Amino acid sequence: MEENYSDDASGFDNTKTFKKAKNQDNVKCTSTDMNNGSSVPEGCVAQTGSKDTLMADFRAPETDLSYKLNAREKKIIDFRGKLYLAPLTTVGNLPFRRVCKVLGADITCGEMAMCTNLLQGQASEWALLRRHSSEDLFGIQICGAYPDTIAHTIDLIDRECVIDFIDINMGCPIDIVVNKGAGSCLLTKPMRMKGIIQATHGTVDTPLTVKVFGRVSVPVWLIILSDQLLIIALVRTGYFEGRNRIDSIISDVSRWGASAITIHGRTRQQRYSKLADWDYIYQCARKAPDTLHVLGNGDIFSYTDWNRHISDCPEISTCMIARGALIKPWLFTEIKEQRHWDISSNERLNILKDFVHFGLEHWGSDTKGVETTRHFLLEWLSYTHRYIPVGLLDVKPQRLNWRSPSYFGRDDLETLMASESAADWIRISEMLLGKVPAGFTFAPKHKSNAYDQAENG
C-alpha cells in the first residue's frame, strides 16, 4: 500500500468548516505531509467555524462537485455502461486517478486503508481517503477484522469525509492483512462476516461497498444507499482452480440482498496465471435473477474486449478495468471513442507530464515532494513499459498477457519507454523531474518476472 502523509493525524475536527483556498500555497502538502490526510477535495483548507456552523454539515462552495450531500440528496449510483477504474494498490493514487479522469474514467475508487490505522489517526492512512474535485463519483476502500472496528471507522468516515460510497475489503490475500484476521481470513469466519455486514448496515446512509471472500471464497461488494440496501458483490469464480462455485450461489447472493455482482473470472488460486474465464462469467450472468445486475472483470485491454463482452452477454451491465488502465490509461478514451489509439511517444510523454504536474500539486514541490512524485512515477512506469504500440502490431489488439521481446520503437523515446530496465525508467523520470540524488536506486513494489534487477542505475 502506498505511503502518504497528513498534518492532521486524527482526521478532521468537528468544529471546522472549510473554504476554497485562494492559491495552491494555502494547501499544506509538505515533504512530510504528502496529501493532508482526508478526502476533502484538493484546494480546500481548514478554518475554525462560527457557532452557527458547529451544528451544520460540511458545506463546500456550490460550484464544487464534491460537496457533502444530506440523506435525501444522496447520489443514486448507476454503474450501467460507466467506465469504472478499480481500486489499485500503490499506483491508484490521486494523481493517477486524475490522469484517468482526464482520459475518460467515470468512476474512481481509492486504495485500501486499514480501519485500525484510521482509528489511530495515522496520517498515511487518512491520506488514502483524499479525493480530487474532478472525481465526481468516488469511493474509498477500507479493511478490518471486527464488526465494531469497522462500524466505528465507517461512522467516522461518514461524518468527516466527502465520498460517494465505501468499500469494505474482506478478500485481501496479503499475509500481513490475513494474519491480523482481516481480508480473506474472514472467509473462515462466516459469523464474523455476518456481524460486520450487520454492523455497517446500521451505521451510515452513505453508499457502502463491501468486498469479501465468502465461505466459497468469493469477494463481495456491498453498497448501502440511504435507507435502501444496495449490494454489489465482487467475486472470483471460486477458491481453487477447476472448482468454480459462483453459479451455484448467485441466486443466494441476490436473496441475501445483493443488487449487483461483479465477477472476476479467475479463482483465488489462479491469481493472474491464466486468462479470465469470461465464458463462466457469462454463465453466471445468464443464471442470475433479473433483480441482480452482473458486472464482469478481467483482462479488459481494448475497446473490442469491452464491446465483445457486452454484446456476447447483454445480461452484463458493465465491466471494471484494473491492470489495463495501469499499462495504458488511455484505454478509457479508446472505449469511449471506439478506436485503437496509435498513441505516439510524445503523447505518452505528455500523459506522464500530467501525472508529474498532478503529483507536485498533491505531494508538494519541495525536495521531498519531488522525490515522492518520482517514486510513484517509477512504480507506474514498471507497468507502462508492457504496452506495445498499435503501429508495430501485426495482429490487433494487444492482449493483456502478452510479453513481447525487446524491440526498437519508431523513435528513440518509444524504444526507451519499452525498456524493462529500472535504469531506463529512472532516465524517463529525470526527463520530467531532474537528476536523481547520488546513489539513487529503485525496485518496484510489485515485481514482475520480467523485471530486470541487474540494471538499476
Tab-separated table of C-alpha atoms in Angstrom:
chain	number	residue	atom	x	y	z
A	1	MET	CA	0.000	0.000	0.000
A	2	GLU	CA	1.207	3.455	-0.899
A	3	GLU	CA	2.635	5.665	1.825
A	4	ASN	CA	1.055	9.114	2.075
A	5	TYR	CA	1.071	11.683	4.871
A	6	SER	CA	-1.042	14.309	6.576
A	7	ASP	CA	-0.759	17.202	9.030
A	8	ASP	CA	-3.867	16.222	10.957
A	9	ALA	CA	-3.238	12.716	12.217
A	10	SER	CA	-6.716	12.428	13.675
A	11	GLY	CA	-8.598	13.268	10.519
A	12	PHE	CA	-10.849	16.328	10.819
A	13	ASP	CA	-12.142	18.249	13.796
A	14	ASN	CA	-15.931	18.506	14.027
A	15	THR	CA	-15.596	22.211	14.830
A	16	LYS	CA	-14.069	23.041	11.465
A	17	THR	CA	-15.648	24.114	8.259
A	18	PHE	CA	-13.844	24.535	5.003
A	19	LYS	CA	-13.404	27.154	2.351
A	20	LYS	CA	-11.781	27.224	-1.074
A	21	ALA	CA	-8.087	28.022	-0.978
A	22	LYS	CA	-7.118	31.229	-2.751
A	23	ASN	CA	-3.991	29.649	-4.142
A	24	GLN	CA	-2.072	26.418	-4.021
A	25	ASP	CA	0.237	27.772	-1.337
A	26	ASN	CA	-2.649	27.545	1.116
A	27	VAL	CA	-2.743	23.779	0.708
A	28	LYS	CA	-0.161	22.268	3.019
A	29	CYS	CA	1.426	19.439	1.041
A	30	THR	CA	4.878	19.413	2.562
A	31	SER	CA	7.650	16.860	2.399
A	32	THR	CA	6.205	15.089	5.424
A	33	ASP	CA	2.546	15.736	4.648
A	34	MET	CA	2.069	14.210	1.245
A	35	ASN	CA	-1.653	14.566	0.917
A	36	ASN	CA	-3.067	16.133	4.014
A	37	GLY	CA	-4.956	13.203	5.357
A	38	SER	CA	-8.584	13.238	4.331
A	39	SER	CA	-10.966	13.147	1.452
A	40	VAL	CA	-11.774	16.847	1.372
A	41	PRO	CA	-11.239	17.952	-2.248
A	42	GLU	CA	-7.842	19.382	-3.096
A	43	GLY	CA	-7.802	23.151	-2.819
A	44	CYS	CA	-9.769	23.197	0.469
A	45	VAL	CA	-8.197	24.348	3.753
A	46	ALA	CA	-9.414	24.152	7.342
A	47	GLN	CA	-10.922	27.202	9.054
A	48	THR	CA	-12.441	27.421	12.518
A	49	GLY	CA	-16.191	27.695	12.210
A	50	SER	CA	-18.609	30.073	13.943
A	51	LYS	CA	-21.161	28.905	16.488
A	52	ASP	CA	-23.808	28.671	13.769
A	53	THR	CA	-21.682	26.328	11.729
A	54	LEU	CA	-20.841	23.890	14.508
A	55	MET	CA	-24.134	22.057	14.052
A	56	ALA	CA	-24.004	22.087	10.275
A	57	ASP	CA	-22.587	19.543	7.877
A	58	PHE	CA	-19.502	20.433	5.864
A	59	ARG	CA	-20.560	22.772	3.076
A	60	ALA	CA	-18.237	23.374	0.158
A	61	PRO	CA	-18.853	26.064	-2.458
A	62	GLU	CA	-21.884	25.423	-4.648
A	63	THR	CA	-19.628	25.070	-7.668
A	64	ASP	CA	-17.673	22.226	-6.043
A	65	LEU	CA	-18.757	18.880	-7.466
A	66	SER	CA	-17.758	17.072	-4.282
A	67	TYR	CA	-19.918	18.894	-1.711
A	68	LYS	CA	-21.372	16.718	1.034
A	69	LEU	CA	-24.984	15.734	0.416
A	70	ASN	CA	-27.660	15.282	3.033
A	71	ALA	CA	-29.536	11.991	3.274
A	72	ARG	CA	-32.259	12.989	0.814
A	73	GLU	CA	-29.692	14.124	-1.736
A	74	LYS	CA	-27.506	11.007	-1.808
A	75	LYS	CA	-26.374	10.101	-5.298
A	76	ILE	CA	-28.029	7.184	-6.988
A	77	ILE	CA	-25.089	5.080	-8.120
A	78	ASP	CA	-25.767	3.579	-11.522
A	79	PHE	CA	-22.868	1.506	-12.835
A	80	ARG	CA	-24.569	0.602	-16.117
A	81	GLY	CA	-22.324	1.493	-19.047
A	82	LYS	CA	-19.918	3.520	-16.898
A	83	LEU	CA	-16.149	3.089	-17.088
A	84	TYR	CA	-15.021	2.054	-13.607
A	85	LEU	CA	-11.368	2.380	-12.573
A	86	ALA	CA	-10.821	-0.344	-9.980
A	87	PRO	CA	-9.056	0.287	-6.649
A	88	LEU	CA	-5.346	-0.192	-7.420
A	89	THR	CA	-2.728	-0.635	-4.720
A	90	THR	CA	0.211	1.806	-4.831
A	91	VAL	CA	-0.348	3.150	-8.347
A	92	GLY	CA	-4.016	4.034	-7.853
A	93	ASN	CA	-3.108	7.243	-6.039
A	94	LEU	CA	-4.860	10.582	-6.500
A	95	PRO	CA	-2.600	11.923	-9.297
A	96	PHE	CA	-3.025	8.695	-11.280
A	97	ARG	CA	-6.799	8.802	-10.821
A	98	ARG	CA	-6.784	12.398	-12.086
A	99	VAL	CA	-4.967	11.211	-15.213
A	100	CYS	CA	-7.599	8.511	-15.732
A	101	LYS	CA	-10.424	11.007	-15.227
A	102	VAL	CA	-8.943	13.248	-17.919
A	103	LEU	CA	-8.760	10.228	-20.227
A	104	GLY	CA	-12.385	9.210	-19.681
A	105	ALA	CA	-12.887	7.193	-16.477
A	106	ASP	CA	-16.352	7.701	-14.959
A	107	ILE	CA	-15.959	6.089	-11.522
A	108	THR	CA	-12.845	6.054	-9.331
A	109	CYS	CA	-12.018	4.392	-6.020
A	110	GLY	CA	-9.177	4.999	-3.590
A	111	GLU	CA	-6.689	2.459	-2.304
A	112	MET	CA	-7.352	0.133	0.622
A	113	ALA	CA	-6.950	1.701	4.075
A	114	MET	CA	-6.801	-0.296	7.326
A	115	CYS	CA	-9.505	0.512	9.878
A	116	THR	CA	-7.234	0.278	12.920
A	117	ASN	CA	-4.781	2.724	11.371
A	118	LEU	CA	-7.595	5.153	10.574
A	119	LEU	CA	-8.964	4.980	14.127
A	120	GLN	CA	-5.456	5.580	15.491
A	121	GLY	CA	-5.240	8.702	13.350
A	122	GLN	CA	-2.326	7.596	11.202
A	123	ALA	CA	-1.760	10.335	8.654
A	124	SER	CA	-0.555	7.984	5.929
A	125	GLU	CA	-3.795	6.011	6.132
A	126	TRP	CA	-6.098	9.036	6.145
A	127	ALA	CA	-4.220	10.267	3.094
A	128	LEU	CA	-5.607	7.330	1.110
A	129	LEU	CA	-9.121	8.768	1.531
A	130	ARG	CA	-8.263	12.024	-0.217
A	131	ARG	CA	-10.269	12.816	-3.346
A	132	HIS	CA	-9.908	15.417	-6.071
A	133	SER	CA	-12.843	17.608	-7.082
A	134	SER	CA	-12.732	16.121	-10.592
A	135	GLU	CA	-13.675	12.720	-9.130
A	136	ASP	CA	-17.413	13.224	-9.379
A	137	LEU	CA	-18.228	9.604	-8.479
A	138	PHE	CA	-15.675	8.434	-5.933
A	139	GLY	CA	-15.456	5.731	-3.294
A	140	ILE	CA	-12.913	4.549	-0.747
A	141	GLN	CA	-11.887	1.059	0.350
A	142	ILE	CA	-11.288	0.022	3.967
A	143	CYS	CA	-10.269	-3.262	5.594
A	144	GLY	CA	-10.809	-4.527	9.137
A	145	ALA	CA	-11.232	-7.681	11.204
A	146	TYR	CA	-14.065	-6.933	13.649
A	147	PRO	CA	-17.614	-5.541	13.355
A	148	ASP	CA	-17.171	-2.832	15.992
A	149	THR	CA	-13.884	-1.635	14.477
A	150	ILE	CA	-15.350	-1.344	11.008
A	151	ALA	CA	-18.577	0.242	12.273
A	152	HIS	CA	-16.675	2.931	14.203
A	153	THR	CA	-14.455	3.593	11.194
A	154	ILE	CA	-17.390	3.962	8.832
A	155	ASP	CA	-19.175	6.266	11.261
A	156	LEU	CA	-16.073	8.484	11.442
A	157	ILE	CA	-15.582	8.495	7.677
A	158	ASP	CA	-19.245	9.249	7.037
A	159	ARG	CA	-19.085	12.276	9.335
A	160	GLU	CA	-15.754	13.633	8.175
A	161	CYS	CA	-15.213	12.732	4.522
A	162	VAL	CA	-16.760	13.722	1.224
A	163	ILE	CA	-17.323	10.432	-0.596
A	164	ASP	CA	-19.984	8.655	-2.624
A	165	PHE	CA	-19.531	5.057	-1.452
A	166	ILE	CA	-17.427	2.976	0.926
A	167	ASP	CA	-15.988	-0.425	0.035
A	168	ILE	CA	-15.177	-2.879	2.821
A	169	ASN	CA	-12.461	-5.291	1.705
A	170	MET	CA	-12.939	-8.815	3.001
A	171	GLY	CA	-10.928	-10.537	0.277
A	172	CYS	CA	-7.342	-9.288	0.525
A	173	PRO	CA	-4.949	-12.291	0.380
A	174	ILE	CA	-1.831	-10.449	1.631
A	175	ASP	CA	-0.241	-12.216	4.616
A	176	ILE	CA	0.140	-9.082	6.731
A	177	VAL	CA	-3.616	-8.469	6.399
A	178	VAL	CA	-4.728	-12.084	6.819
A	179	ASN	CA	-2.538	-12.559	9.912
A	180	LYS	CA	-4.480	-9.745	11.598
A	181	GLY	CA	-7.765	-11.559	11.000
A	182	ALA	CA	-8.858	-9.254	8.180
A	183	GLY	CA	-9.151	-9.646	4.432
A	184	SER	CA	-9.577	-13.202	3.185
A	185	CYS	CA	-9.097	-14.540	6.729
A	186	LEU	CA	-12.760	-13.693	7.212
A	187	LEU	CA	-13.716	-16.456	4.758
A	188	THR	CA	-13.092	-18.889	7.642
A	189	LYS	CA	-15.287	-16.829	9.984
A	190	PRO	CA	-18.724	-16.529	8.338
A	191	MET	CA	-20.432	-15.386	11.534
A	192	ARG	CA	-17.957	-12.539	11.879
A	193	MET	CA	-18.568	-11.613	8.256
A	194	LYS	CA	-22.278	-11.532	9.005
A	195	GLY	CA	-21.634	-9.378	12.063
A	196	ILE	CA	-19.569	-6.921	10.044
A	197	ILE	CA	-22.266	-6.526	7.404
A	198	GLN	CA	-24.984	-6.103	10.048
A	199	ALA	CA	-22.903	-3.588	11.993
A	200	THR	CA	-22.168	-1.497	8.933
A	201	HIS	CA	-25.774	-1.660	7.778
A	202	GLY	CA	-26.906	0.212	10.870
A	203	THR	CA	-24.090	2.753	10.884
A	204	VAL	CA	-24.439	5.105	7.913
A	205	ASP	CA	-26.605	6.046	4.982
A	206	THR	CA	-23.599	6.652	2.740
A	207	PRO	CA	-23.407	4.221	-0.171
A	208	LEU	CA	-21.250	1.404	1.156
A	209	THR	CA	-19.446	-1.325	-0.765
A	210	VAL	CA	-18.123	-4.461	0.860
A	211	LYS	CA	-15.567	-6.775	-0.722
A	212	VAL	CA	-15.370	-10.219	0.894
A	213	PHE	CA	-14.450	-13.831	0.322
A	214	GLY	CA	-17.444	-15.856	1.397
A	215	ARG	CA	-17.499	-19.480	2.510
A	216	VAL	CA	-16.869	-20.438	-1.086
A	217	SER	CA	-14.068	-17.910	-1.310
A	218	VAL	CA	-15.871	-15.125	-3.122
A	219	PRO	CA	-15.258	-11.418	-2.525
A	220	VAL	CA	-18.461	-9.370	-2.219
A	221	TRP	CA	-19.090	-5.619	-2.600
A	222	LEU	CA	-21.965	-4.167	-0.622
A	223	ILE	CA	-23.494	-0.743	-1.155
A	224	ILE	CA	-25.879	0.928	1.288
A	225	LEU	CA	-27.797	3.805	-0.248
A	226	SER	CA	-29.773	5.940	2.222
A	227	ASP	CA	-32.386	3.619	3.815
A	228	GLN	CA	-32.252	1.236	0.857
A	229	LEU	CA	-29.720	-1.622	0.908
A	230	LEU	CA	-27.976	-1.798	-2.458
A	231	ILE	CA	-25.342	-4.534	-2.571
A	232	ILE	CA	-22.718	-5.012	-5.276
A	233	ALA	CA	-20.857	-8.315	-4.935
A	234	LEU	CA	-17.356	-8.566	-6.405
A	235	VAL	CA	-16.470	-12.239	-6.699
A	236	ARG	CA	-13.863	-14.563	-8.070
A	237	THR	CA	-15.144	-17.732	-9.699
A	238	GLY	CA	-14.043	-19.786	-6.689
A	239	TYR	CA	-11.088	-20.601	-4.448
A	240	PHE	CA	-9.334	-23.482	-6.196
A	241	GLU	CA	-8.683	-23.921	-9.901
A	242	GLY	CA	-11.288	-26.109	-11.572
A	243	ARG	CA	-13.782	-25.688	-8.741
A	244	ASN	CA	-15.925	-22.726	-9.792
A	245	ARG	CA	-18.730	-22.108	-7.355
A	246	ILE	CA	-20.339	-18.741	-8.061
A	247	ASP	CA	-23.004	-20.113	-10.407
A	248	SER	CA	-24.323	-22.292	-7.596
A	249	ILE	CA	-24.805	-19.372	-5.199
A	250	ILE	CA	-25.581	-16.453	-7.495
A	251	SER	CA	-29.298	-16.695	-6.693
A	252	ASP	CA	-28.432	-16.789	-2.993
A	253	VAL	CA	-26.382	-13.614	-3.396
A	254	SER	CA	-29.483	-11.870	-4.680
A	255	ARG	CA	-31.657	-13.363	-1.957
A	256	TRP	CA	-29.194	-12.208	0.687
A	257	GLY	CA	-29.857	-8.669	-0.527
A	258	ALA	CA	-27.314	-8.024	-3.268
A	259	SER	CA	-28.448	-5.733	-6.071
A	260	ALA	CA	-25.362	-6.290	-8.237
A	261	ILE	CA	-22.423	-8.645	-8.517
A	262	THR	CA	-19.001	-8.116	-10.102
A	263	ILE	CA	-17.363	-11.379	-11.145
A	264	HIS	CA	-13.603	-11.592	-11.652
A	265	GLY	CA	-13.064	-14.531	-13.983
A	266	ARG	CA	-10.345	-16.325	-12.034
A	267	THR	CA	-10.105	-18.377	-8.869
A	268	ARG	CA	-8.030	-17.118	-5.977
A	269	GLN	CA	-5.507	-19.886	-6.604
A	270	GLN	CA	-5.012	-18.822	-10.218
A	271	ARG	CA	-4.332	-15.169	-9.419
A	272	TYR	CA	-3.130	-13.852	-12.816
A	273	SER	CA	-1.524	-17.047	-14.107
A	274	LYS	CA	-4.321	-17.670	-16.630
A	275	LEU	CA	-6.733	-15.636	-18.732
A	276	ALA	CA	-10.014	-14.626	-17.154
A	277	ASP	CA	-12.788	-17.152	-17.769
A	278	TRP	CA	-15.397	-14.959	-19.426
A	279	ASP	CA	-17.482	-17.962	-20.520
A	280	TYR	CA	-18.047	-18.696	-16.870
A	281	ILE	CA	-18.884	-15.052	-16.193
A	282	TYR	CA	-21.493	-15.284	-18.972
A	283	GLN	CA	-22.872	-18.476	-17.431
A	284	CYS	CA	-23.296	-16.767	-14.089
A	285	ALA	CA	-24.824	-13.648	-15.654
A	286	ARG	CA	-27.432	-15.693	-17.523
A	287	LYS	CA	-28.255	-17.632	-14.384
A	288	ALA	CA	-28.598	-14.527	-12.247
A	289	PRO	CA	-32.112	-13.377	-11.317
A	290	ASP	CA	-33.458	-10.302	-13.071
A	291	THR	CA	-33.083	-8.272	-9.888
A	292	LEU	CA	-29.314	-8.860	-9.795
A	293	HIS	CA	-27.032	-6.757	-12.003
A	294	VAL	CA	-23.857	-8.517	-13.169
A	295	LEU	CA	-20.546	-6.714	-13.849
A	296	GLY	CA	-17.582	-8.516	-15.415
A	297	ASN	CA	-13.900	-8.066	-14.612
A	298	GLY	CA	-10.702	-9.470	-16.088
A	299	ASP	CA	-8.287	-8.780	-18.966
A	300	ILE	CA	-10.091	-5.752	-20.456
A	301	PHE	CA	-7.395	-4.187	-22.643
A	302	SER	CA	-9.147	-2.719	-25.699
A	303	TYR	CA	-12.497	-1.346	-26.795
A	304	THR	CA	-13.083	-4.598	-28.711
A	305	ASP	CA	-12.712	-6.559	-25.453
A	306	TRP	CA	-15.297	-4.288	-23.884
A	307	ASN	CA	-17.680	-4.487	-26.835
A	308	ARG	CA	-17.393	-8.262	-27.145
A	309	HIS	CA	-18.305	-8.927	-23.529
A	310	ILE	CA	-21.225	-6.511	-23.548
A	311	SER	CA	-22.594	-7.834	-26.873
A	312	ASP	CA	-21.952	-11.532	-26.211
A	313	CYS	CA	-23.760	-11.331	-22.905
A	314	PRO	CA	-26.303	-8.487	-22.682
A	315	GLU	CA	-27.019	-9.605	-19.130
A	316	ILE	CA	-23.722	-7.937	-18.107
A	317	SER	CA	-24.277	-4.304	-17.124
A	318	THR	CA	-20.664	-3.118	-17.460
A	319	CYS	CA	-17.036	-4.087	-16.837
A	320	MET	CA	-14.455	-2.972	-14.290
A	321	ILE	CA	-10.980	-2.001	-15.566
A	322	ALA	CA	-7.861	-2.638	-13.479
A	323	ARG	CA	-4.471	-3.724	-14.893
A	324	GLY	CA	-5.363	-2.493	-18.370
A	325	ALA	CA	-5.564	1.047	-17.002
A	326	LEU	CA	-2.127	0.722	-15.407
A	327	ILE	CA	-0.497	-0.253	-18.698
A	328	LYS	CA	-2.425	2.166	-20.916
A	329	PRO	CA	-4.695	4.622	-19.093
A	330	TRP	CA	-5.915	5.921	-22.460
A	331	LEU	CA	-7.932	2.685	-22.621
A	332	PHE	CA	-10.864	4.734	-21.310
A	333	THR	CA	-10.545	7.054	-24.317
A	334	GLU	CA	-10.357	4.101	-26.708
A	335	ILE	CA	-13.575	2.635	-25.318
A	336	LYS	CA	-15.466	5.916	-25.469
A	337	GLU	CA	-14.209	6.774	-28.962
A	338	GLN	CA	-14.356	3.161	-30.221
A	339	ARG	CA	-10.889	3.087	-31.756
A	340	HIS	CA	-7.404	1.630	-31.329
A	341	TRP	CA	-5.356	4.692	-30.488
A	342	ASP	CA	-1.905	4.534	-32.105
A	343	ILE	CA	-0.601	6.911	-29.499
A	344	SER	CA	2.802	8.472	-30.176
A	345	SER	CA	5.693	8.501	-27.736
A	346	ASN	CA	5.323	12.280	-27.338
A	347	GLU	CA	1.634	11.894	-26.485
A	348	ARG	CA	2.540	9.251	-23.924
A	349	LEU	CA	5.191	11.580	-22.503
A	350	ASN	CA	2.572	14.321	-22.188
A	351	ILE	CA	0.430	11.950	-20.103
A	352	LEU	CA	3.421	11.345	-17.843
A	353	LYS	CA	3.917	15.123	-17.640
A	354	ASP	CA	0.307	15.464	-16.487
A	355	PHE	CA	0.954	12.889	-13.773
A	356	VAL	CA	4.063	14.761	-12.627
A	357	HIS	CA	2.141	18.051	-12.579
A	358	PHE	CA	-0.674	16.490	-10.556
A	359	GLY	CA	1.872	14.797	-8.285
A	360	LEU	CA	3.694	18.027	-7.465
A	361	GLU	CA	0.355	19.676	-6.694
A	362	HIS	CA	-0.599	16.755	-4.489
A	363	TRP	CA	2.638	15.858	-2.671
A	364	GLY	CA	4.344	19.237	-2.855
A	365	SER	CA	7.090	20.757	-4.981
A	366	ASP	CA	9.829	20.748	-2.341
A	367	THR	CA	12.624	18.174	-2.428
A	368	LYS	CA	10.584	15.523	-0.622
A	369	GLY	CA	7.555	16.154	-2.819
A	370	VAL	CA	9.638	15.816	-5.977
A	371	GLU	CA	11.105	12.510	-4.823
A	372	THR	CA	7.686	11.215	-3.754
A	373	THR	CA	6.319	12.083	-7.182
A	374	ARG	CA	9.324	10.370	-8.765
A	375	HIS	CA	8.775	7.232	-6.682
A	376	PHE	CA	5.165	6.811	-7.770
A	377	LEU	CA	6.031	7.711	-11.357
A	378	LEU	CA	8.589	4.893	-11.355
A	379	GLU	CA	6.041	2.493	-9.859
A	380	TRP	CA	3.712	3.355	-12.738
A	381	LEU	CA	6.472	3.006	-15.351
A	382	SER	CA	7.010	-0.554	-14.121
A	383	TYR	CA	3.644	-1.273	-15.795
A	384	THR	CA	3.589	1.077	-18.782
A	385	HIS	CA	6.630	-0.483	-20.459
A	386	ARG	CA	4.453	-3.518	-21.262
A	387	TYR	CA	2.456	-1.509	-23.804
A	388	ILE	CA	3.179	-2.373	-27.453
A	389	PRO	CA	2.418	0.484	-29.888
A	390	VAL	CA	-0.515	-0.247	-32.193
A	391	GLY	CA	1.564	0.707	-35.230
A	392	LEU	CA	4.018	-2.114	-34.500
A	393	LEU	CA	1.426	-4.872	-34.136
A	394	ASP	CA	0.802	-7.438	-36.865
A	395	VAL	CA	-2.314	-8.591	-35.009
A	396	LYS	CA	-4.573	-6.090	-33.254
A	397	PRO	CA	-5.360	-5.564	-30.466
A	398	GLN	CA	-2.660	-6.421	-27.936
A	399	ARG	CA	-3.698	-8.958	-25.302
A	400	LEU	CA	-3.097	-8.201	-21.656
A	401	ASN	CA	-0.989	-11.330	-21.090
A	402	TRP	CA	1.407	-10.702	-23.994
A	403	ARG	CA	5.075	-10.289	-23.113
A	404	SER	CA	6.940	-9.031	-26.150
A	405	PRO	CA	10.671	-9.494	-26.738
A	406	SER	CA	12.843	-6.393	-26.715
A	407	TYR	CA	12.188	-4.226	-29.761
A	408	PHE	CA	13.152	-0.911	-31.325
A	409	GLY	CA	10.354	1.638	-31.427
A	410	ARG	CA	9.642	4.162	-34.136
A	411	ASP	CA	11.808	6.723	-32.354
A	412	ASP	CA	14.304	6.749	-29.510
A	413	LEU	CA	11.725	7.781	-26.911
A	414	GLU	CA	9.382	4.932	-27.863
A	415	THR	CA	12.291	2.498	-27.566
A	416	LEU	CA	13.171	3.916	-24.149
A	417	MET	CA	9.576	3.590	-22.946
A	418	ALA	CA	9.556	-0.103	-23.907
A	419	SER	CA	12.563	-0.935	-21.747
A	420	GLU	CA	12.189	-3.400	-18.870
A	421	SER	CA	15.190	-1.909	-17.084
A	422	ALA	CA	14.664	0.219	-13.991
A	423	ALA	CA	17.665	2.286	-15.073
A	424	ASP	CA	15.731	3.403	-18.152
A	425	TRP	CA	12.643	4.182	-16.081
A	426	ILE	CA	14.872	6.403	-13.955
A	427	ARG	CA	16.104	8.134	-17.128
A	428	ILE	CA	12.488	8.918	-18.059
A	429	SER	CA	11.870	10.333	-14.585
A	430	GLU	CA	14.925	12.561	-14.976
A	431	MET	CA	13.434	13.992	-18.173
A	432	LEU	CA	10.490	15.204	-16.085
A	433	LEU	CA	11.853	15.780	-12.579
A	434	GLY	CA	15.572	16.388	-12.965
A	435	LYS	CA	18.542	14.281	-11.919
A	436	VAL	CA	18.130	11.719	-9.176
A	437	PRO	CA	20.195	12.054	-5.979
A	438	ALA	CA	23.559	10.310	-5.827
A	439	GLY	CA	23.227	6.610	-5.068
A	440	PHE	CA	19.528	6.503	-6.009
A	441	THR	CA	18.088	3.041	-6.754
A	442	PHE	CA	14.600	1.777	-7.440
A	443	ALA	CA	12.868	-1.598	-7.234
A	444	PRO	CA	9.127	-1.796	-7.989
A	445	LYS	CA	6.852	-2.791	-5.136
A	446	HIS	CA	5.044	-5.282	-7.360
A	447	LYS	CA	7.790	-7.032	-9.294
A	448	SER	CA	7.012	-8.992	-12.447
A	449	ASN	CA	9.011	-11.994	-13.573
A	450	ALA	CA	10.437	-9.865	-16.373
A	451	TYR	CA	11.780	-7.167	-14.065
A	452	ASP	CA	15.444	-6.503	-14.685
A	453	GLN	CA	17.084	-6.262	-11.277
A	454	ALA	CA	20.603	-6.174	-12.666
A	455	GLU	CA	20.358	-2.695	-14.183
A	456	ASN	CA	19.204	-0.252	-11.549
A	457	GLY	CA	21.026	2.964	-12.251
